[in-house]
Amino acid sequence: MAKKTDPKWKLDTLCVHSGEGTDTDSKAIRRPIHMANSYELPTDVEEIMQVLDWNNLDKFNYTREHSVTPRHLEERLALLEGGEDCIVAASGMGAISAVLWTLLNSGDHVVASEVCYTGSQKLLGFHFKRFGVDVSLVDSMDIEEVKAAVRPDTKVVFIETPGNPIVSISDIEEIAKISHKVGAILVVDSTWSGLTTQKPLTLGADIVIHSATKYINGHGDALAGAIIGEKALLKEIREAAIVHLGACISPFNAWLVMRGSATLPLRMKKHSENALKVAKFLESHEKVNTVRYPGLRSHPQHDLAKKQMSGFSGMVNFNLKCELMENFEFVSRLKIITHAVSLGHDQSLIFFLPTVFFFDDMVGFNDAQKEKYTNIMGEGIYRLSIGIEDADDLIDDLAQALNEVP
Ligand SMILES: *Cc1c(COP(=O)(O)O)cnc(C)c1O
């Protein structure tokens, strides 16, 4: 018998036990992976109808629709995020495109953060425009810009907080009020919070999205996405976008994310502690120009971050007082921290983003926007994903690489 999860358990307990249990057949104390792509059907017509009904999430037919192992992960992530249900998808972008593709029709209006994950910015700023969706990209750090952008025909407001790449913080509670006033659905990409440090649904968001590739899996070995929200809304998304568009997850990846997520609260504590120590070290270093970390008092939105987050997660920005090309030399000297994209892994990762590359990626930036983000980023910024190594080792690694900066 699988143990029954009590939704009232605290987060640490839910991370270990929800969606998990003893295998009924073998008595193995962990559930097995079911890699099968189809399930044997009953022969009774009424029973067949039940299996084919996508609302019956505990009956299985074909793995693109929903299947056993991904469903275990969905049970867990719904409980952790505090939503009615969850859909897991092949990747974070699979989750984001599933939500937007289901909710938007041509002629609809959407308001979105002008600075967010490249894939989302391109999806909204370029692809949805191709289908006649009217997209307003605004600075969602600025409540007045969001207020001015929403209209009676706004269907969706999409924000990312903390936002890629500049750890920008958007006020979820205020933006939820603004969205709901015009009847729009607020979708929050909460990936950078690592789930445990922020609860968008309790602040009024309607749908929360995670790239589970990042903190939730946490080990850099699988791609996955998650969509959490009300059952009725998720039913529409599952049918339209997962079943018909096909961004379904492999059961193996779902199992990896199950396994990785058991330690999520432990890891997030360490990511946050380490990031604050490293950010303070960088802030005190003479060769460092600027540091952005929501846990530092110097972050322009530190107070808002304190209000809506219970920790500040592991993403740090900084740049150096040096020539642009020297940044790549700096990265080559690091011994522990790896030069790679992605984030939220056990190991620390660093990526240097020249501001001109960033502008190439962001669709439709005008001169005023370019000036604003040049003021924040200078010629470029490091996006440093602090891992769960020893903080002093990370600081030593950065210090030896900084020593050689001319
Ligand atoms: C990585 C990331 C995504 C995309 O996730 P994938 O799993 O790579 O598809 C979306 N949003 C944010 C904030 C991310 O960091």
PDB file of C-alpha atoms in Angstrom, residues 70-261:
ATOM      1  CA  PRO A  70       5.060  11.785 -14.367  1.00  0.00           C
ATOM      2  CA  ARG A  71       1.778  11.739 -12.427  1.00  0.00           C
ATOM      3  CA  HIS A  72       3.714  10.994  -9.207  1.00  0.00           C
ATOM      4  CA  LEU A  73       5.830  14.069  -9.855  1.00  0.00           C
ATOM      5  CA  GLU A  74       2.684  16.101 -10.593  1.00  0.00           C
ATOM      6  CA  GLU A  75       1.210  15.071  -7.223  1.00  0.00           C
ATOM      7  CA  ARG A  76       4.385  16.228  -5.488  1.00  0.00           C
ATOM      8  CA  LEU A  77       4.788  19.565  -7.260  1.00  0.00           C
ATOM      9  CA  ALA A  78       1.101  20.507  -6.829  1.00  0.00           C
ATOM     10  CA  LEU A  79       1.464  19.984  -3.063  1.00  0.00           C
ATOM     11  CA  LEU A  80       4.794  21.811  -2.837  1.00  0.00           C
ATOM     12  CA  GLU A  81       3.506  24.848  -4.715  1.00  0.00           C
ATOM     13  CA  GLY A  82       0.117  24.750  -2.959  1.00  0.00           C
ATOM     14  CA  GLY A  83      -1.988  24.370  -6.125  1.00  0.00           C
ATOM     15  CA  GLU A  84      -4.906  22.083  -6.991  1.00  0.00           C
ATOM     16  CA  ASP A  85      -3.011  20.229  -9.692  1.00  0.00           C
ATOM     17  CA  CYS A  86       0.171  20.184 -11.753  1.00  0.00           C
ATOM     18  CA  ILE A  87       1.192  19.279 -15.296  1.00  0.00           C
ATOM     19  CA  VAL A  88       4.788  18.311 -15.925  1.00  0.00           C
ATOM     20  CA  ALA A  89       6.188  19.020 -19.373  1.00  0.00           C
ATOM     21  CA  ALA A  90       9.272  18.123 -21.407  1.00  0.00           C
ATOM     22  CA  SER A  91      11.047  21.364 -20.493  1.00  0.00           C
ATOM     23  CA  GLY A  92      10.473  24.782 -18.978  1.00  0.00           C
ATOM     24  CA  MET A  93       9.824  26.191 -22.461  1.00  0.00           C
ATOM     25  CA  GLY A  94       7.437  23.281 -23.106  1.00  0.00           C
ATOM     26  CA  ALA A  95       5.490  24.382 -20.015  1.00  0.00           C
ATOM     27  CA  ILE A  96       5.517  28.078 -20.956  1.00  0.00           C
ATOM     28  CA  SER A  97       4.443  27.509 -24.556  1.00  0.00           C
ATOM     29  CA  ALA A  98       1.743  25.053 -23.398  1.00  0.00           C
ATOM     30  CA  VAL A  99       0.207  27.673 -21.102  1.00  0.00           C
ATOM     31  CA  LEU A 100       0.397  30.599 -23.527  1.00  0.00           C
ATOM     32  CA  TRP A 101      -0.700  28.569 -26.567  1.00  0.00           C
ATOM     33  CA  THR A 102      -3.781  27.366 -24.678  1.00  0.00           C
ATOM     34  CA  LEU A 103      -4.801  30.697 -23.151  1.00  0.00           C
ATOM     35  CA  LEU A 104      -4.193  33.039 -26.107  1.00  0.00           C
ATOM     36  CA  ASN A 105      -6.079  33.443 -29.358  1.00  0.00           C
ATOM     37  CA  SER A 106      -5.285  35.712 -32.277  1.00  0.00           C
ATOM     38  CA  GLY A 107      -6.524  39.224 -31.500  1.00  0.00           C
ATOM     39  CA  ASP A 108      -5.976  38.780 -27.746  1.00  0.00           C
ATOM     40  CA  HIS A 109      -3.730  41.078 -25.777  1.00  0.00           C
ATOM     41  CA  VAL A 110      -0.946  39.926 -23.452  1.00  0.00           C
ATOM     42  CA  VAL A 111       1.275  41.940 -21.130  1.00  0.00           C
ATOM     43  CA  ALA A 112       4.672  40.436 -20.301  1.00  0.00           C
ATOM     44  CA  SER A 113       7.980  41.280 -18.629  1.00  0.00           C
ATOM     45  CA  GLU A 114      10.198  42.897 -21.283  1.00  0.00           C
ATOM     46  CA  VAL A 115      13.213  41.234 -19.667  1.00  0.00           C
ATOM     47  CA  CYS A 116      12.791  37.547 -19.038  1.00  0.00           C
ATOM     48  CA  TYR A 117      14.195  34.201 -20.142  1.00  0.00           C
ATOM     49  CA  THR A 118      15.260  34.505 -23.813  1.00  0.00           C
ATOM     50  CA  GLY A 119      12.912  31.730 -24.962  1.00  0.00           C
ATOM     51  CA  SER A 120       9.874  33.385 -23.376  1.00  0.00           C
ATOM     52  CA  GLN A 121      10.814  36.828 -24.659  1.00  0.00           C
ATOM     53  CA  LYS A 122      11.191  35.467 -28.214  1.00  0.00           C
ATOM     54  CA  LEU A 123       8.021  33.360 -27.971  1.00  0.00           C
ATOM     55  CA  LEU A 124       6.010  36.436 -26.989  1.00  0.00           C
ATOM     56  CA  GLY A 125       7.896  39.189 -28.812  1.00  0.00           C
ATOM     57  CA  PHE A 126       8.253  37.277 -32.078  1.00  0.00           C
ATOM     58  CA  HIS A 127       6.250  34.035 -32.441  1.00  0.00           C
ATOM     59  CA  PHE A 128       2.931  35.003 -30.863  1.00  0.00           C
ATOM     60  CA  LYS A 129       3.000  38.220 -32.865  1.00  0.00           C
ATOM     61  CA  ARG A 130       3.167  36.067 -36.017  1.00  0.00           C
ATOM     62  CA  PHE A 131      -0.242  34.674 -35.032  1.00  0.00           C
ATOM     63  CA  GLY A 132      -1.820  38.071 -34.449  1.00  0.00           C
ATOM     64  CA  VAL A 133      -1.544  38.194 -30.661  1.00  0.00           C
ATOM     65  CA  ASP A 134      -1.030  41.762 -29.478  1.00  0.00           C
ATOM     66  CA  VAL A 135       1.942  41.709 -27.098  1.00  0.00           C
ATOM     67  CA  SER A 136       2.952  44.569 -24.772  1.00  0.00           C
ATOM     68  CA  LEU A 137       6.408  44.003 -23.307  1.00  0.00           C
ATOM     69  CA  VAL A 138       6.827  46.201 -20.234  1.00  0.00           C
ATOM     70  CA  ASP A 139       9.237  46.672 -17.352  1.00  0.00           C
ATOM     71  CA  SER A 140       7.354  44.632 -14.748  1.00  0.00           C
ATOM     72  CA  MET A 141       9.683  45.919 -11.997  1.00  0.00           C
ATOM     73  CA  ASP A 142       7.710  49.154 -12.469  1.00  0.00           C
ATOM     74  CA  ILE A 143       4.099  48.755 -11.283  1.00  0.00           C
ATOM     75  CA  GLU A 144       3.024  51.913 -13.131  1.00  0.00           C
ATOM     76  CA  GLU A 145       4.146  50.430 -16.481  1.00  0.00           C
ATOM     77  CA  VAL A 146       2.085  47.289 -15.841  1.00  0.00           C
ATOM     78  CA  LYS A 147      -0.937  49.389 -14.799  1.00  0.00           C
ATOM     79  CA  ALA A 148      -0.681  51.492 -17.956  1.00  0.00           C
ATOM     80  CA  ALA A 149      -0.342  48.440 -20.219  1.00  0.00           C
ATOM     81  CA  VAL A 150      -3.345  46.301 -19.153  1.00  0.00           C
ATOM     82  CA  ARG A 151      -6.579  46.751 -21.104  1.00  0.00           C
ATOM     83  CA  PRO A 152     -10.086  45.267 -21.024  1.00  0.00           C
ATOM     84  CA  ASP A 153      -9.002  42.758 -23.715  1.00  0.00           C
ATOM     85  CA  THR A 154      -5.847  41.663 -21.837  1.00  0.00           C
ATOM     86  CA  LYS A 155      -6.130  37.884 -21.440  1.00  0.00           C
ATOM     87  CA  VAL A 156      -2.813  37.067 -19.820  1.00  0.00           C
ATOM     88  CA  VAL A 157      -0.195  38.873 -17.782  1.00  0.00           C
ATOM     89  CA  PHE A 158       3.101  36.959 -17.804  1.00  0.00           C
ATOM     90  CA  ILE A 159       5.903  37.842 -15.420  1.00  0.00           C
ATOM     91  CA  GLU A 160       9.152  36.239 -14.382  1.00  0.00           C
ATOM     92  CA  THR A 161      10.433  36.902 -10.857  1.00  0.00           C
ATOM     93  CA  PRO A 162      13.266  36.784  -9.915  1.00  0.00           C
ATOM     94  CA  GLY A 163      13.912  37.564 -13.570  1.00  0.00           C
ATOM     95  CA  ASN A 164      16.637  36.366 -15.904  1.00  0.00           C
ATOM     96  CA  PRO A 165      19.343  37.640 -16.366  1.00  0.00           C
ATOM     97  CA  ILE A 166      19.423  40.636 -13.990  1.00  0.00           C
ATOM     98  CA  VAL A 167      17.665  39.135 -10.894  1.00  0.00           C
ATOM     99  CA  SER A 168      14.859  41.654 -11.326  1.00  0.00           C
ATOM    100  CA  ILE A 169      12.008  41.423  -8.811  1.00  0.00           C
ATOM    101  CA  SER A 170       8.371  42.043  -9.807  1.00  0.00           C
ATOM    102  CA  ASP A 171       5.629  42.597  -7.217  1.00  0.00           C
ATOM    103  CA  ILE A 172       3.413  39.499  -7.592  1.00  0.00           C
ATOM    104  CA  GLU A 173       0.667  40.679  -5.223  1.00  0.00           C
ATOM    105  CA  GLU A 174       0.261  44.100  -6.863  1.00  0.00           C
ATOM    106  CA  ILE A 175       0.436  42.698 -10.407  1.00  0.00           C
ATOM    107  CA  ALA A 176      -2.188  40.054  -9.477  1.00  0.00           C
ATOM    108  CA  LYS A 177      -4.569  42.847  -8.405  1.00  0.00           C
ATOM    109  CA  ILE A 178      -3.938  44.803 -11.611  1.00  0.00           C
ATOM    110  CA  SER A 179      -4.436  41.665 -13.750  1.00  0.00           C
ATOM    111  CA  HIS A 180      -7.628  40.575 -12.011  1.00  0.00           C
ATOM    112  CA  LYS A 181      -9.184  44.031 -12.314  1.00  0.00           C
ATOM    113  CA  VAL A 182      -9.369  43.492 -16.099  1.00  0.00           C
ATOM    114  CA  GLY A 183     -10.105  39.756 -15.820  1.00  0.00           C
ATOM    115  CA  ALA A 184      -6.646  38.649 -17.001  1.00  0.00           C
ATOM    116  CA  ILE A 185      -4.880  35.500 -15.828  1.00  0.00           C
ATOM    117  CA  LEU A 186      -1.576  36.093 -14.038  1.00  0.00           C
ATOM    118  CA  VAL A 187       1.125  33.585 -14.981  1.00  0.00           C
ATOM    119  CA  VAL A 188       4.362  33.684 -12.956  1.00  0.00           C
ATOM    120  CA  ASP A 189       7.582  31.994 -14.060  1.00  0.00           C
ATOM    121  CA  SER A 190       8.989  31.300 -10.592  1.00  0.00           C
ATOM    122  CA  THR A 191      11.982  29.202 -11.741  1.00  0.00           C
ATOM    123  CA  TRP A 192      14.647  31.404 -10.148  1.00  0.00           C
ATOM    124  CA  SER A 193      12.963  31.224  -6.719  1.00  0.00           C
ATOM    125  CA  GLY A 194      13.652  27.484  -6.565  1.00  0.00           C
ATOM    126  CA  LEU A 195      10.015  26.999  -5.394  1.00  0.00           C
ATOM    127  CA  THR A 196      10.817  27.002  -1.651  1.00  0.00           C
ATOM    128  CA  THR A 197      11.547  30.740  -1.336  1.00  0.00           C
ATOM    129  CA  GLN A 198       8.379  32.137  -2.941  1.00  0.00           C
ATOM    130  CA  LYS A 199       4.688  31.169  -3.089  1.00  0.00           C
ATOM    131  CA  PRO A 200       3.127  33.021  -6.056  1.00  0.00           C
ATOM    132  CA  LEU A 201      -0.294  31.316  -5.686  1.00  0.00           C
ATOM    133  CA  THR A 202      -0.744  32.671  -2.147  1.00  0.00           C
ATOM    134  CA  LEU A 203       0.138  36.142  -3.502  1.00  0.00           C
ATOM    135  CA  GLY A 204      -2.646  35.955  -6.098  1.00  0.00           C
ATOM    136  CA  ALA A 205      -1.024  34.364  -9.162  1.00  0.00           C
ATOM    137  CA  ASP A 206      -3.290  32.006 -11.137  1.00  0.00           C
ATOM    138  CA  ILE A 207      -0.619  29.809 -12.699  1.00  0.00           C
ATOM    139  CA  VAL A 208       2.951  29.140 -11.594  1.00  0.00           C
ATOM    140  CA  ILE A 209       5.546  27.795 -14.012  1.00  0.00           C
ATOM    141  CA  HIS A 210       8.930  26.252 -13.251  1.00  0.00           C
ATOM    142  CA  SER A 211      11.733  25.104 -15.423  1.00  0.00           C
ATOM    143  CA  ALA A 212      12.269  22.026 -13.227  1.00  0.00           C
ATOM    144  CA  THR A 213      15.504  21.586 -15.197  1.00  0.00           C
ATOM    145  CA  LYS A 214      16.941  24.073 -12.700  1.00  0.00           C
ATOM    146  CA  TYR A 215      16.550  23.994  -8.897  1.00  0.00           C
ATOM    147  CA  ILE A 216      13.721  21.428  -8.610  1.00  0.00           C
ATOM    148  CA  ASN A 217      15.764  18.700 -10.265  1.00  0.00           C
ATOM    149  CA  GLY A 218      18.958  20.344  -9.102  1.00  0.00           C
ATOM    150  CA  HIS A 219      21.530  17.941 -10.511  1.00  0.00           C
ATOM    151  CA  GLY A 220      21.954  19.147 -14.092  1.00  0.00           C
ATOM    152  CA  ASP A 221      20.927  15.847 -15.661  1.00  0.00           C
ATOM    153  CA  ALA A 222      17.359  16.297 -16.954  1.00  0.00           C
ATOM    154  CA  LEU A 223      15.090  18.790 -18.704  1.00  0.00           C
ATOM    155  CA  ALA A 224      11.610  19.273 -17.240  1.00  0.00           C
ATOM    156  CA  GLY A 225       8.888  21.875 -16.831  1.00  0.00           C
ATOM    157  CA  ALA A 226       5.963  22.269 -14.442  1.00  0.00           C
ATOM    158  CA  ILE A 227       2.643  24.130 -14.549  1.00  0.00           C
ATOM    159  CA  ILE A 228       0.712  24.496 -11.273  1.00  0.00           C
ATOM    160  CA  GLY A 229      -2.764  25.978 -10.759  1.00  0.00           C
ATOM    161  CA  GLU A 230      -6.496  25.302 -10.684  1.00  0.00           C
ATOM    162  CA  LYS A 231      -7.752  21.947 -11.969  1.00  0.00           C
ATOM    163  CA  ALA A 232     -10.175  23.406 -14.531  1.00  0.00           C
ATOM    164  CA  LEU A 233      -7.530  25.606 -16.138  1.00  0.00           C
ATOM    165  CA  LEU A 234      -4.944  22.814 -16.121  1.00  0.00           C
ATOM    166  CA  LYS A 235      -7.382  20.397 -17.752  1.00  0.00           C
ATOM    167  CA  GLU A 236      -7.654  22.768 -20.716  1.00  0.00           C
ATOM    168  CA  ILE A 237      -3.865  23.140 -20.914  1.00  0.00           C
ATOM    169  CA  ARG A 238      -3.241  19.387 -20.671  1.00  0.00           C
ATOM    170  CA  GLU A 239      -5.683  18.628 -23.466  1.00  0.00           C
ATOM    171  CA  ALA A 240      -4.751  21.462 -25.823  1.00  0.00           C
ATOM    172  CA  ALA A 241      -1.029  21.633 -25.369  1.00  0.00           C
ATOM    173  CA  ILE A 242       0.331  18.434 -23.840  1.00  0.00           C
ATOM    174  CA  VAL A 243      -1.927  15.944 -25.625  1.00  0.00           C
ATOM    175  CA  HIS A 244      -2.216  17.842 -28.913  1.00  0.00           C
ATOM    176  CA  LEU A 245       1.051  19.802 -29.099  1.00  0.00           C
ATOM    177  CA  GLY A 246       3.071  17.043 -27.480  1.00  0.00           C
ATOM    178  CA  ALA A 247       5.495  18.649 -24.987  1.00  0.00           C
ATOM    179  CA  CYS A 248       5.118  15.644 -22.683  1.00  0.00           C
ATOM    180  CA  ILE A 249       7.917  14.538 -20.370  1.00  0.00           C
ATOM    181  CA  SER A 250       9.746  11.211 -20.543  1.00  0.00           C
ATOM    182  CA  PRO A 251       8.874   9.041 -17.505  1.00  0.00           C
ATOM    183  CA  PHE A 252      12.610   8.625 -16.933  1.00  0.00           C
ATOM    184  CA  ASN A 253      13.124  12.384 -16.648  1.00  0.00           C
ATOM    185  CA  ALA A 254      10.100  12.643 -14.361  1.00  0.00           C
ATOM    186  CA  TRP A 255      11.691  10.005 -12.138  1.00  0.00           C
ATOM    187  CA  LEU A 256      15.012  11.892 -12.085  1.00  0.00           C
ATOM    188  CA  VAL A 257      13.206  15.061 -11.044  1.00  0.00           C
ATOM    189  CA  MET A 258      11.318  13.108  -8.333  1.00  0.00           C
ATOM    190  CA  ARG A 259      14.627  11.868  -7.014  1.00  0.00           C
ATOM    191  CA  GLY A 260      16.336  15.256  -7.212  1.00  0.00           C
ATOM    192  CA  SER A 261      13.460  17.166  -5.619  1.00  0.00           C
TER     193      SER A 261
END
